[in-house]
Amino acid sequence: MIVIKNITLLRGTKVVLQQASATLHPGEKVGLIGRNGAGKSSLFSLLAGRLQPDGGDVEIPAAWLVPGGMAEVAQNMPETDDSATDYVLQGDARLMQARADLAKAEDEDDGNAMAEAHAHLAEAGAFDAPARAQALLLGLGFPVEQLDAPVNSFSGGWRMRLQLARALMCPSKLLLLDEPTNHLDLDALVWLEAWLQRYEGTMIVISHDREFLDAITKVTLHLDDAKLTRYTGGYTAFEFMRAERMSQQTAAFSKQQDRIAHLSKFIARFKAKASKAKQAQSRVKALERMEKIAPVLSAADFDFEFREPQSLPNPMLAMSDLVCGYRSEEGKDTVIVHDINRSVMPGQRIGILGANGQGKSTLVKTLAHMQPPISGTVTEGKGLSIGYFAQQELDVLRLDEGPLEHMVRLARTLGPQGREQELRDFLGSFRFTGDMVNQPVGLMSGGEKARLVLALVVWQRPNLLLLDEPTNHLDLTTREALSMALNGFEGTVMLVSHDRALLREVCDEFWLVTHGGVEPFDGDLDDYQRWLQEQSKQVAQAAKKARDQNKKEAKQQPIKEQPKVQAGDERKAQQQARQKLQEQVKPLKSELKGIEQRMNVATVERDQLTQDLGSTTLLSSERSDKGKRLKVVSDEVEALEARWLEVSEAIEQLSAA
């Protein structure tokens, strides 16, 4: 188990943890929650050994600290030409070590070391490891054709998915996940939930997605005011229990204050009277011994609201034969979505669904004037004012400028106008106070950047909100504030998000971006999940049908192309063709049969050698000989499998022809 005892942790002058304690048992799935900046990632660094406590102790089982015992998602972007599958495979530390040990043993011709390395490879599941790695990639949304693509060919968001797959590949005892749902679409998010529910080790996850936390966690660890408090249950249970605890503490504090006031009044009244001096002194001691209950001092909740729009055009905008995509520097167009004919009306709350890469962000960027349409038209209503929240905040922010500079430029160029003090007060309502208004964006956290983008959007008094993943980097309190503000907004909302709670609370209709088009989706999020499952089944069935049809056409093709001949000549020609085919196939079938026989013998020997090497009674010389023999037999099995595939394909091609 993990035991945190009276930990004190400082980051500079900031107290992250102070006399904090908690106990986590093996196999528990724990949600670590707290406001942005509370120190959750610092606690992860402490558990991973990158930070040392300034006081107290952290006890973690030694088996969890060896290579492969602990896994977490690296935050750096990988730069390598390795294929996606190979990169994910490298996340299995035990497998990589066993491979390295085998290579070293072979170089040194050390039979004992070879035997041990083969045993370790078997324990690490080396034979099916590539298949397991590819299953992770497919589950996280990678298409089949990209499984062997080089890592450097992927964008930043997809590389973070690779980092997640690499962490899941490790057969760890402890799994640390810091915001794993960022950069995932809904179908990948649901797949990840199912995978984590099956994970058998201890897991600690930082997330601001309440539905995700409820689905996978049974314990909640709350980091607040430099203290750790453990609750049993997911996020919803935590909210209920914390509210109950705060209510009880408030009542107890109030009751104690009444008691203290009563004692103090008695002491003040009778301490000077000789007849009551003893009783007064007794109450002084009682007051000193009393364990004081702290008042409930929760941080002020963040809330804001969108300003009332100055007008509500009807329709807001109309798309006619709209084609969206990208234009390269050479002038070549890449179409992502096309033939869009839809209108957006006042007051609509539209959730935009679809897998990553289908064109959700492309559509929103086009409507927000961030990129021009390839063709077609977007007709905007008179008085339309668009508020755009970019998925990548740096699309609308400048690294070297502070919040106040952004607000001054916005007020001057787009309006509405405002005095500097008014702009400072407005930024203060978004938690940018004091010197923070001049802090460069490049030094801000992800949550602070997201709040600044929200502030810029709100100031413009938009009547159409285009929000592309606005909850990335936002803590739960800010997400709830955003949900409330959107529900009170009088204009129109178009929302792209993987936060199901936000989609459920805000949207009353959905558009589906898929197969290059945009169409209304008749149903809710639960219906969408069922639709995704049905689509997966249909794709598999279509692929099977296409394979069967190709085989059928391949068999029929030679017959269609043959010229018309007499029945006798046709039978003779067919007989000659069959005879020629048999002559070509016969030696291949004979070779295939021989390969299968040799494979059976070699596989049995390999398995027996592996079993023998697990015995503790072997002499050193016997272990060395068996280890060397295992290497020879394993290589033979691998070569036979490769040849079996080649011969089988050759027979299949001849049969089809």
XYZ file of C-alpha atoms in Angstrom:
657
model
C 0.000 0.000 0.000
C 0.992 3.675 -0.251
C 1.302 5.397 3.103
C 1.783 9.181 3.198
C 2.785 10.257 6.714
C 2.768 13.908 7.779
C 4.235 15.075 4.486
C 5.357 18.667 4.040
C 6.251 19.742 0.499
C 7.378 23.187 -0.622
C 7.746 24.477 -4.177
C 9.731 27.667 -3.761
C 7.900 29.638 -1.107
C 4.559 27.951 -1.829
C 3.376 25.307 0.647
C 1.938 22.456 -1.449
C 1.466 19.958 1.390
C 1.630 20.585 5.128
C 1.480 17.689 7.584
C -0.620 15.776 5.027
C -1.401 12.087 5.502
C -3.268 9.430 3.503
C -3.310 5.663 2.956
C -4.077 3.949 -0.359
C -4.559 0.181 -0.527
C -3.401 -2.166 -3.343
C -5.821 -2.349 -6.258
C -7.681 0.857 -5.361
C -8.637 3.242 -8.157
C -8.252 6.756 -6.782
C -9.343 10.104 -8.173
C -7.007 12.928 -7.066
C -8.934 16.187 -7.209
C -8.367 19.807 -6.260
C -8.298 23.239 -7.762
C -5.795 24.138 -10.485
C -2.520 25.001 -8.791
C -3.363 23.092 -5.596
C -0.374 20.782 -6.123
C -1.799 17.589 -7.654
C 0.998 17.209 -10.215
C 3.569 17.929 -7.493
C 2.126 15.038 -5.479
C 2.540 12.814 -8.555
C 6.192 13.895 -8.812
C 6.615 13.057 -5.132
C 5.184 9.545 -5.622
C 7.315 9.012 -8.740
C 10.477 10.020 -6.878
C 11.197 13.171 -8.867
C 10.655 15.287 -5.746
C 11.710 14.688 -2.166
C 9.524 15.796 0.763
C 10.627 18.614 3.027
C 9.232 16.643 5.952
C 7.461 13.360 6.675
C 7.668 10.026 4.847
C 6.188 8.301 1.819
C 6.083 4.494 1.900
C 5.656 2.672 -1.426
C 6.190 -1.100 -1.907
C 9.652 -1.820 -3.309
C 8.158 -3.976 -6.108
C 6.340 -0.890 -7.399
C 9.563 1.107 -7.700
C 11.492 -1.268 -9.996
C 11.481 -0.613 -13.785
C 8.003 -1.426 -15.054
C 6.486 -1.374 -11.587
C 5.199 2.196 -11.974
C 3.799 3.780 -15.142
C 2.788 7.336 -15.968
C 2.152 9.413 -19.065
C 5.241 11.379 -20.039
C 4.465 15.040 -20.726
C 7.260 15.639 -23.241
C 6.542 15.308 -26.952
C 8.401 12.305 -28.428
C 10.805 12.916 -31.323
C 11.695 9.650 -33.059
C 11.406 7.854 -36.374
C 10.286 4.635 -34.658
C 6.924 3.312 -35.782
C 3.888 3.916 -33.572
C 3.707 0.213 -32.676
C 7.411 -0.015 -31.779
C 7.219 3.182 -29.727
C 4.315 1.832 -27.680
C 6.087 -1.529 -27.235
C 9.004 0.315 -25.641
C 6.693 1.261 -22.792
C 6.924 -2.338 -21.510
C 10.110 -2.006 -19.469
C 10.269 -5.723 -18.622
C 9.988 -6.732 -22.271
C 12.653 -4.241 -23.360
C 15.023 -5.411 -20.610
C 14.497 -9.059 -21.560
C 15.218 -8.262 -25.221
C 18.370 -6.385 -24.270
C 19.493 -9.253 -22.001
C 18.964 -11.779 -24.812
C 20.937 -9.686 -27.298
C 23.800 -9.367 -24.821
C 23.742 -13.087 -24.050
C 23.851 -13.950 -27.759
C 26.786 -11.596 -28.332
C 28.661 -13.282 -25.472
C 27.443 -16.796 -26.420
C 26.342 -17.261 -22.798
C 23.911 -20.187 -22.670
C 22.851 -19.563 -19.075
C 22.069 -15.933 -19.776
C 20.194 -16.912 -22.960
C 18.061 -19.341 -20.996
C 17.187 -16.721 -18.394
C 16.464 -14.120 -21.073
C 14.086 -16.472 -22.912
C 12.318 -17.226 -19.645
C 11.933 -13.494 -18.981
C 10.636 -12.941 -22.528
C 8.001 -15.617 -21.986
C 6.996 -14.029 -18.674
C 6.719 -10.631 -20.383
C 4.410 -12.030 -23.090
C 6.847 -11.342 -25.922
C 4.961 -13.479 -28.444
C 1.757 -11.402 -28.411
C 3.231 -8.041 -27.342
C 2.969 -6.384 -30.814
C -0.702 -7.393 -31.039
C -1.361 -5.935 -27.572
C 0.374 -2.683 -28.519
C -1.692 -2.346 -31.682
C -4.908 -3.079 -29.778
C -4.106 -0.111 -27.515
C -3.486 2.137 -30.522
C -6.708 1.080 -32.239
C -8.683 1.638 -29.038
C -7.301 5.161 -28.740
C -8.467 6.011 -32.243
C -5.440 5.343 -34.476
C -6.474 4.051 -37.920
C -4.988 0.741 -39.085
C -2.886 2.391 -41.791
C -1.065 4.505 -39.165
C 0.023 1.669 -36.866
C 3.425 1.526 -38.553
C 3.720 5.248 -39.313
C 6.747 7.037 -37.764
C 6.076 8.907 -34.532
C 7.401 12.158 -36.043
C 4.607 12.117 -38.626
C 1.909 12.653 -35.949
C 0.649 15.990 -34.597
C 1.024 16.993 -30.947
C -2.387 15.684 -29.839
C -1.788 12.276 -31.440
C 1.680 12.079 -29.903
C 0.113 12.563 -26.476
C -2.155 9.613 -27.306
C 0.998 7.639 -28.103
C 2.361 8.555 -24.679
C -0.868 7.336 -23.083
C -0.751 4.039 -25.024
C 2.895 3.612 -23.986
C 1.955 4.021 -20.303
C -0.918 1.524 -20.636
C 1.446 -0.959 -22.314
C 3.524 -1.195 -19.150
C 2.341 -4.073 -16.879
C 2.568 -1.819 -13.855
C 1.562 -2.205 -10.237
C 0.977 1.564 -9.906
C -0.463 3.728 -12.691
C -0.344 7.537 -12.447
C -2.530 9.376 -14.992
C -2.515 13.175 -15.196
C -5.484 14.415 -17.272
C -5.540 11.372 -19.600
C -8.789 12.451 -21.297
C -7.301 15.565 -22.903
C -6.922 15.128 -26.684
C -9.422 12.224 -26.719
C -12.738 12.180 -28.529
C -15.801 10.505 -27.046
C -15.317 7.056 -28.573
C -11.671 6.870 -27.423
C -12.730 8.182 -24.005
C -15.305 5.419 -23.551
C -12.759 2.800 -24.654
C -10.259 4.154 -22.097
C -12.882 3.944 -19.345
C -13.487 0.270 -20.117
C -9.736 -0.456 -20.178
C -9.091 1.261 -16.843
C -12.010 -0.560 -15.230
C -10.213 -3.831 -16.064
C -6.820 -2.612 -14.800
C -5.799 -4.751 -11.815
C -3.147 -2.535 -10.228
C -3.390 0.585 -8.083
C -4.347 3.670 -10.074
C -4.312 7.357 -9.213
C -5.843 9.677 -11.795
C -6.041 13.465 -11.997
C -9.082 14.506 -13.991
C -11.675 17.263 -14.130
C -14.219 15.098 -15.969
C -16.852 14.099 -13.391
C -18.428 11.339 -15.512
C -15.006 9.828 -16.192
C -14.148 9.880 -12.476
C -17.480 8.334 -11.518
C -16.967 5.563 -14.083
C -13.483 4.419 -13.001
C -12.769 5.501 -9.386
C -13.972 4.138 -6.070
C -11.878 6.411 -3.827
C -11.453 10.186 -3.976
C -8.426 11.973 -2.522
C -9.104 15.690 -2.109
C -6.127 18.071 -2.020
C -7.250 21.342 -0.466
C -5.509 23.915 1.715
C -2.291 21.781 1.636
C -4.146 18.843 3.245
C -5.251 15.448 1.898
C -8.697 14.082 2.744
C -9.807 10.609 1.714
C -13.420 9.881 0.695
C -14.943 6.551 -0.293
C -16.646 6.682 -3.677
C -16.369 8.540 -6.979
C -16.703 12.264 -7.569
C -20.470 12.461 -7.086
C -20.209 10.636 -3.739
C -17.347 12.962 -2.760
C -19.439 16.058 -3.440
C -22.248 14.776 -1.239
C -19.976 13.666 1.613
C -17.890 16.836 1.557
C -20.991 19.019 1.687
C -22.224 16.956 4.639
C -18.859 17.220 6.395
C -18.691 20.984 5.854
C -22.237 21.347 7.199
C -21.350 19.340 10.285
C -18.149 21.294 10.822
C -20.006 24.579 10.488
C -22.567 23.456 13.063
C -19.851 22.188 15.432
C -17.876 25.422 15.049
C -20.956 27.509 15.783
C -21.767 25.403 18.849
C -18.203 25.667 20.130
C -18.184 29.437 19.636
C -21.319 29.663 21.774
C -19.581 27.563 24.461
C -16.436 29.720 24.315
C -18.526 32.900 24.609
C -20.349 31.478 27.638
C -17.100 30.504 29.399
C -15.448 33.820 28.572
C -18.439 35.727 29.914
C -18.347 33.741 33.185
C -14.597 34.313 33.568
C -14.893 38.041 32.901
C -17.768 38.361 35.368
C -16.444 36.396 38.348
C -12.631 36.314 38.125
C -12.377 39.310 40.498
C -14.729 37.843 43.126
C -13.019 35.814 45.821
C -16.005 33.506 46.266
C -16.057 32.642 42.550
C -12.293 32.787 41.811
C -11.865 29.003 41.944
C -14.747 28.374 39.532
C -13.470 31.103 37.221
C -9.963 29.601 37.208
C -11.438 26.170 36.433
C -13.183 27.613 33.380
C -9.963 29.296 32.243
C -8.240 25.898 32.246
C -11.188 24.302 30.428
C -10.973 27.002 27.781
C -7.242 26.405 27.359
C -7.673 22.627 27.055
C -10.485 22.906 24.525
C -9.458 21.673 21.055
C -10.501 24.484 18.773
C -12.610 23.641 15.714
C -11.505 25.591 12.669
C -14.112 27.572 10.770
C -15.011 26.392 7.286
C -13.000 28.646 4.998
C -13.539 27.320 1.499
C -12.041 29.243 -1.375
C -14.513 31.455 -3.140
C -16.188 29.656 -6.039
C -15.473 31.017 -9.478
C -18.483 32.253 -11.414
C -19.141 34.541 -14.354
C -21.846 35.264 -16.865
C -22.051 36.206 -20.505
C -23.245 39.719 -21.149
C -26.584 40.218 -22.817
C -26.123 40.273 -26.622
C -26.922 43.581 -28.291
C -28.915 41.796 -31.020
C -30.028 38.318 -32.096
C -29.984 37.991 -35.912
C -32.447 35.511 -37.397
C -30.903 33.389 -38.802
C -27.492 33.766 -37.195
C -25.795 32.330 -40.255
C -26.627 30.103 -43.214
C -24.237 27.674 -44.923
C -24.786 26.914 -48.584
C -22.763 24.186 -50.344
C -19.983 24.928 -47.876
C -16.705 23.047 -48.315
C -14.153 23.246 -45.478
C -10.547 22.145 -45.414
C -7.006 23.386 -45.793
C -4.988 24.937 -48.584
C -1.287 24.108 -48.796
C 1.444 26.602 -49.652
C 1.467 25.145 -53.162
C -2.225 26.021 -53.478
C -3.501 22.444 -53.253
C -6.840 22.038 -51.460
C -7.472 19.269 -48.913
C -11.215 18.844 -48.384
C -12.291 17.678 -44.913
C -16.072 18.304 -44.917
C -18.220 19.245 -47.899
C -21.745 19.971 -49.132
C -22.846 21.600 -45.877
C -26.289 23.195 -46.181
C -27.458 24.192 -42.726
C -28.716 27.245 -40.853
C -28.057 28.330 -37.273
C -30.945 30.029 -35.481
C -31.107 32.251 -32.355
C -31.136 30.352 -29.065
C -29.967 27.024 -30.458
C -27.675 24.868 -28.286
C -25.800 22.630 -30.724
C -23.324 19.945 -29.683
C -20.985 18.887 -32.509
C -20.128 15.168 -32.390
C -17.691 13.072 -34.374
C -14.381 11.249 -34.093
C -11.068 13.119 -34.138
C -10.007 13.965 -37.673
C -13.538 14.038 -39.092
C -13.614 17.844 -39.305
C -15.297 19.250 -36.178
C -12.549 21.822 -35.495
C -12.204 22.546 -39.217
C -15.886 23.484 -39.417
C -15.716 25.683 -36.310
C -12.531 27.435 -37.478
C -14.136 28.191 -40.828
C -17.223 29.701 -39.192
C -14.961 31.705 -36.834
C -13.039 33.214 -39.796
C -9.833 31.499 -38.659
C -9.482 29.939 -42.100
C -11.279 30.593 -45.386
C -13.759 28.118 -46.890
C -12.562 26.186 -49.925
C -15.862 26.845 -51.685
C -19.490 27.610 -50.949
C -20.822 30.490 -48.863
C -21.531 31.398 -45.254
C -24.148 34.137 -45.037
C -24.072 35.934 -41.687
C -27.035 37.720 -40.169
C -26.856 41.468 -39.673
C -25.246 42.276 -36.346
C -23.671 38.834 -35.886
C -20.940 38.862 -33.226
C -18.907 35.660 -32.859
C -17.104 34.613 -29.694
C -14.537 31.919 -30.526
C -12.806 29.669 -27.978
C -9.895 27.911 -29.697
C -8.924 24.362 -28.745
C -5.320 25.506 -28.948
C -5.373 28.669 -26.832
C -2.240 30.007 -28.509
C -4.264 30.431 -31.709
C -5.716 33.564 -30.068
C -3.098 34.407 -27.387
C 0.381 35.955 -27.570
C 3.082 34.416 -25.389
C 4.943 37.644 -24.640
C 1.870 39.674 -23.602
C -0.048 39.716 -20.319
C -3.820 39.623 -19.777
C -4.116 43.411 -19.584
C -2.313 43.888 -22.917
C -4.673 41.379 -24.520
C -7.715 43.204 -23.105
C -6.476 46.657 -24.148
C -5.859 45.497 -27.717
C -9.231 43.718 -27.858
C -11.135 46.750 -26.568
C -9.347 49.018 -29.025
C -9.750 46.836 -32.147
C -13.016 44.901 -31.662
C -14.696 46.634 -28.739
C -16.528 47.444 -26.714
C -14.281 50.239 -25.485
C -13.223 50.349 -21.830
C -10.963 52.341 -19.488
C -7.891 50.572 -18.077
C -9.356 50.362 -14.566
C -12.538 48.871 -15.996
C -10.467 46.288 -17.848
C -8.496 45.495 -14.662
C -11.720 45.035 -12.693
C -13.089 42.758 -15.413
C -9.927 40.625 -15.385
C -10.209 40.428 -11.598
C -13.559 38.668 -11.973
C -11.656 35.948 -13.878
C -9.056 35.626 -11.078
C -6.421 37.833 -12.701
C -5.567 40.231 -9.899
C -2.616 42.403 -8.899
C 0.581 41.730 -10.845
C -1.025 38.769 -12.657
C -2.560 41.175 -15.198
C 0.963 41.815 -16.541
C 2.306 38.248 -16.336
C 3.279 36.967 -19.827
C 0.975 34.275 -21.164
C 4.000 32.055 -21.795
C 4.476 31.698 -18.022
C 0.840 30.795 -17.303
C -0.651 27.379 -16.591
C -3.097 25.751 -18.996
C -6.015 26.646 -16.722
C -4.996 30.305 -16.546
C -4.709 30.514 -20.344
C -8.170 28.975 -20.712
C -9.663 31.499 -18.257
C -8.036 34.352 -20.182
C -9.573 33.126 -23.449
C -12.949 32.966 -21.693
C -12.484 36.549 -20.486
C -11.686 37.721 -24.033
C -14.803 35.978 -25.356
C -17.113 37.371 -22.671
C -15.883 40.964 -23.124
C -16.943 40.993 -26.800
C -20.640 40.487 -25.910
C -21.089 37.802 -28.626
C -24.433 36.480 -29.767
C -22.923 33.297 -31.278
C -20.453 31.210 -29.264
C -18.159 28.812 -31.141
C -16.460 26.731 -28.445
C -13.842 24.150 -29.438
C -12.943 21.966 -26.416
C -13.275 24.820 -23.885
C -12.857 22.532 -20.842
C -9.295 21.398 -21.575
C -7.167 22.470 -18.566
C -10.192 23.795 -16.633
C -10.758 22.486 -13.110
C -14.160 21.208 -12.010
C -15.181 24.466 -10.362
C -14.471 26.456 -13.530
C -16.225 23.841 -15.677
C -19.324 24.139 -13.526
C -19.144 27.939 -13.767
C -18.898 27.647 -17.567
C -21.908 25.326 -17.668
C -24.000 27.757 -15.596
C -22.893 30.725 -17.702
C -23.771 28.926 -20.956
C -27.206 27.981 -19.638
C -27.833 31.636 -18.831
C -26.546 32.856 -22.214
C -29.296 34.311 -24.411
C -27.520 33.771 -27.720
C -26.592 30.642 -29.686
C -24.008 28.023 -28.696
C -22.094 25.634 -30.957
C -19.989 23.348 -28.763
C -17.271 20.788 -29.492
C -16.320 18.919 -26.317
C -15.453 15.491 -24.919
C -16.862 16.553 -21.519
C -20.121 14.601 -21.449
C -21.407 16.423 -18.366
C -21.065 19.779 -20.172
C -22.699 18.440 -23.354
C -25.631 16.997 -21.384
C -26.164 20.192 -19.356
C -25.838 22.687 -22.223
C -26.904 21.123 -25.547
C -30.404 20.198 -26.622
C -29.520 19.062 -30.161
C -26.525 17.513 -31.893
C -24.842 17.644 -35.285
C -22.744 14.688 -36.421
C -19.609 15.263 -38.496
C -18.729 12.000 -40.250
C -17.710 10.648 -43.662
C -17.027 14.183 -44.906
C -20.494 15.530 -44.163
C -22.519 17.271 -41.467
C -25.964 15.994 -40.547
C -28.349 16.272 -37.575
C -28.099 13.460 -35.037
C -31.454 12.316 -33.715
C -30.751 11.269 -30.139
C -28.754 12.020 -26.995
C -25.228 11.067 -25.914
C -26.292 7.572 -24.883
C -27.787 7.079 -28.347
C -24.529 8.348 -29.836
C -22.541 5.709 -27.933
C -24.870 3.004 -29.221
C -24.518 4.444 -32.728
C -20.716 4.221 -32.460
C -20.932 0.565 -31.484
C -23.266 -0.159 -34.371
C -20.944 1.650 -36.792
C -18.022 -0.505 -35.647
C -20.042 -3.653 -36.324
C -21.096 -2.404 -39.763
C -17.503 -1.551 -40.722
C -16.363 -5.059 -39.746
C -19.235 -6.647 -41.688
C -18.561 -4.460 -44.747
C -14.874 -5.385 -44.703
C -15.738 -9.096 -44.570
C -18.284 -8.710 -47.372
C -15.719 -6.879 -49.529
C -13.146 -9.629 -48.983
C -15.663 -12.310 -49.907
C -16.737 -10.372 -53.001
C -13.136 -9.883 -54.122
C -12.495 -13.616 -53.817
C -15.661 -14.372 -55.775
C -14.752 -11.932 -58.563
C -11.185 -13.252 -58.690
C -12.498 -16.769 -59.254
C -14.987 -15.627 -61.916
C -12.645 -13.261 -63.765
C -10.723 -15.824 -65.876
C -13.986 -17.442 -67.010
C -15.434 -14.126 -68.209
C -12.336 -13.260 -70.180
C -12.073 -16.604 -72.016
C -13.307 -16.614 -75.605
C -16.282 -18.678 -76.651
C -15.305 -22.266 -77.527
C -17.112 -25.493 -78.177
C -18.318 -27.446 -75.128
C -15.788 -30.242 -75.695
C -12.926 -27.821 -76.188
C -14.031 -25.910 -73.073
C -14.003 -29.031 -70.929
C -10.598 -29.955 -72.312
C -9.223 -26.471 -71.628
C -10.589 -26.520 -68.094
C -9.082 -29.944 -67.485
C -5.697 -28.760 -68.758
C -5.880 -25.632 -66.560
C -6.708 -27.696 -63.482
C -3.882 -30.084 -64.254
C -1.418 -27.224 -64.699
C -2.609 -25.634 -61.438
C -2.209 -28.927 -59.608
C 1.321 -29.257 -60.961
C 2.171 -25.790 -59.628
C 0.394 -26.161 -56.300
C 1.454 -29.735 -55.499
C 5.080 -28.982 -54.512
C 3.944 -25.947 -52.514
C 1.382 -28.018 -50.589
C 4.009 -30.664 -49.990
C 6.400 -28.034 -48.660
C 3.632 -26.529 -46.499
C 2.904 -29.934 -44.961
C 6.564 -30.433 -44.179
C 6.809 -26.969 -42.630
C 3.810 -27.669 -40.398
C 5.321 -30.947 -39.208
C 8.669 -29.309 -38.429
C 6.884 -26.401 -36.696
C 4.969 -28.805 -34.451
C 8.167 -30.607 -33.448
C 10.115 -27.378 -32.906
C 7.285 -25.752 -30.919
C 7.005 -28.756 -28.611
C 10.780 -28.723 -28.086
C 10.788 -24.968 -27.441
C 8.021 -25.265 -24.848
C 9.759 -28.185 -23.158
C 13.071 -26.297 -23.018
C 11.328 -23.276 -21.530
C 9.736 -25.513 -18.885
C 13.045 -27.277 -18.130
C 14.849 -23.984 -17.666
C 12.350 -23.076 -14.982
C 13.612 -25.964 -12.855
C 15.913 -25.190 -9.932
C 17.635 -28.600 -10.093
C 19.508 -28.038 -13.369
C 23.285 -28.035 -13.276
C 25.042 -24.950 -14.592
C 26.379 -26.795 -17.643
C 22.924 -28.232 -18.426
C 21.304 -24.791 -18.121
C 23.881 -23.328 -20.498
C 23.368 -26.059 -23.094
C 19.589 -25.837 -22.895
C 19.743 -22.033 -23.165
C 21.776 -22.223 -26.347
C 19.477 -24.885 -27.760
C 16.436 -22.735 -26.928
C 17.943 -19.892 -28.965
C 18.428 -22.191 -31.975
C 14.922 -23.668 -31.715
C 13.252 -20.243 -31.240
C 15.003 -18.902 -34.352
C 13.922 -21.998 -36.273
C 10.276 -21.546 -35.222
C 10.368 -17.888 -36.288
C 11.864 -18.776 -39.705
C 9.356 -21.594 -40.237
C 6.438 -19.288 -39.403
C 7.664 -16.720 -41.946
C 8.082 -19.386 -44.650
C 4.661 -20.867 -43.833
C 3.062 -17.468 -44.491
C 4.914 -17.072 -47.811
C 3.912 -20.527 -49.082
C 0.309 -20.116 -47.922
C -0.014 -16.804 -49.769
C 1.501 -18.328 -52.914
C -1.014 -21.203 -52.857
C -3.898 -18.767 -52.273
C -2.813 -16.561 -55.197
C -2.535 -19.540 -57.556
C -5.932 -20.828 -56.483
C -7.524 -17.402 -57.043
C -5.969 -17.185 -60.515
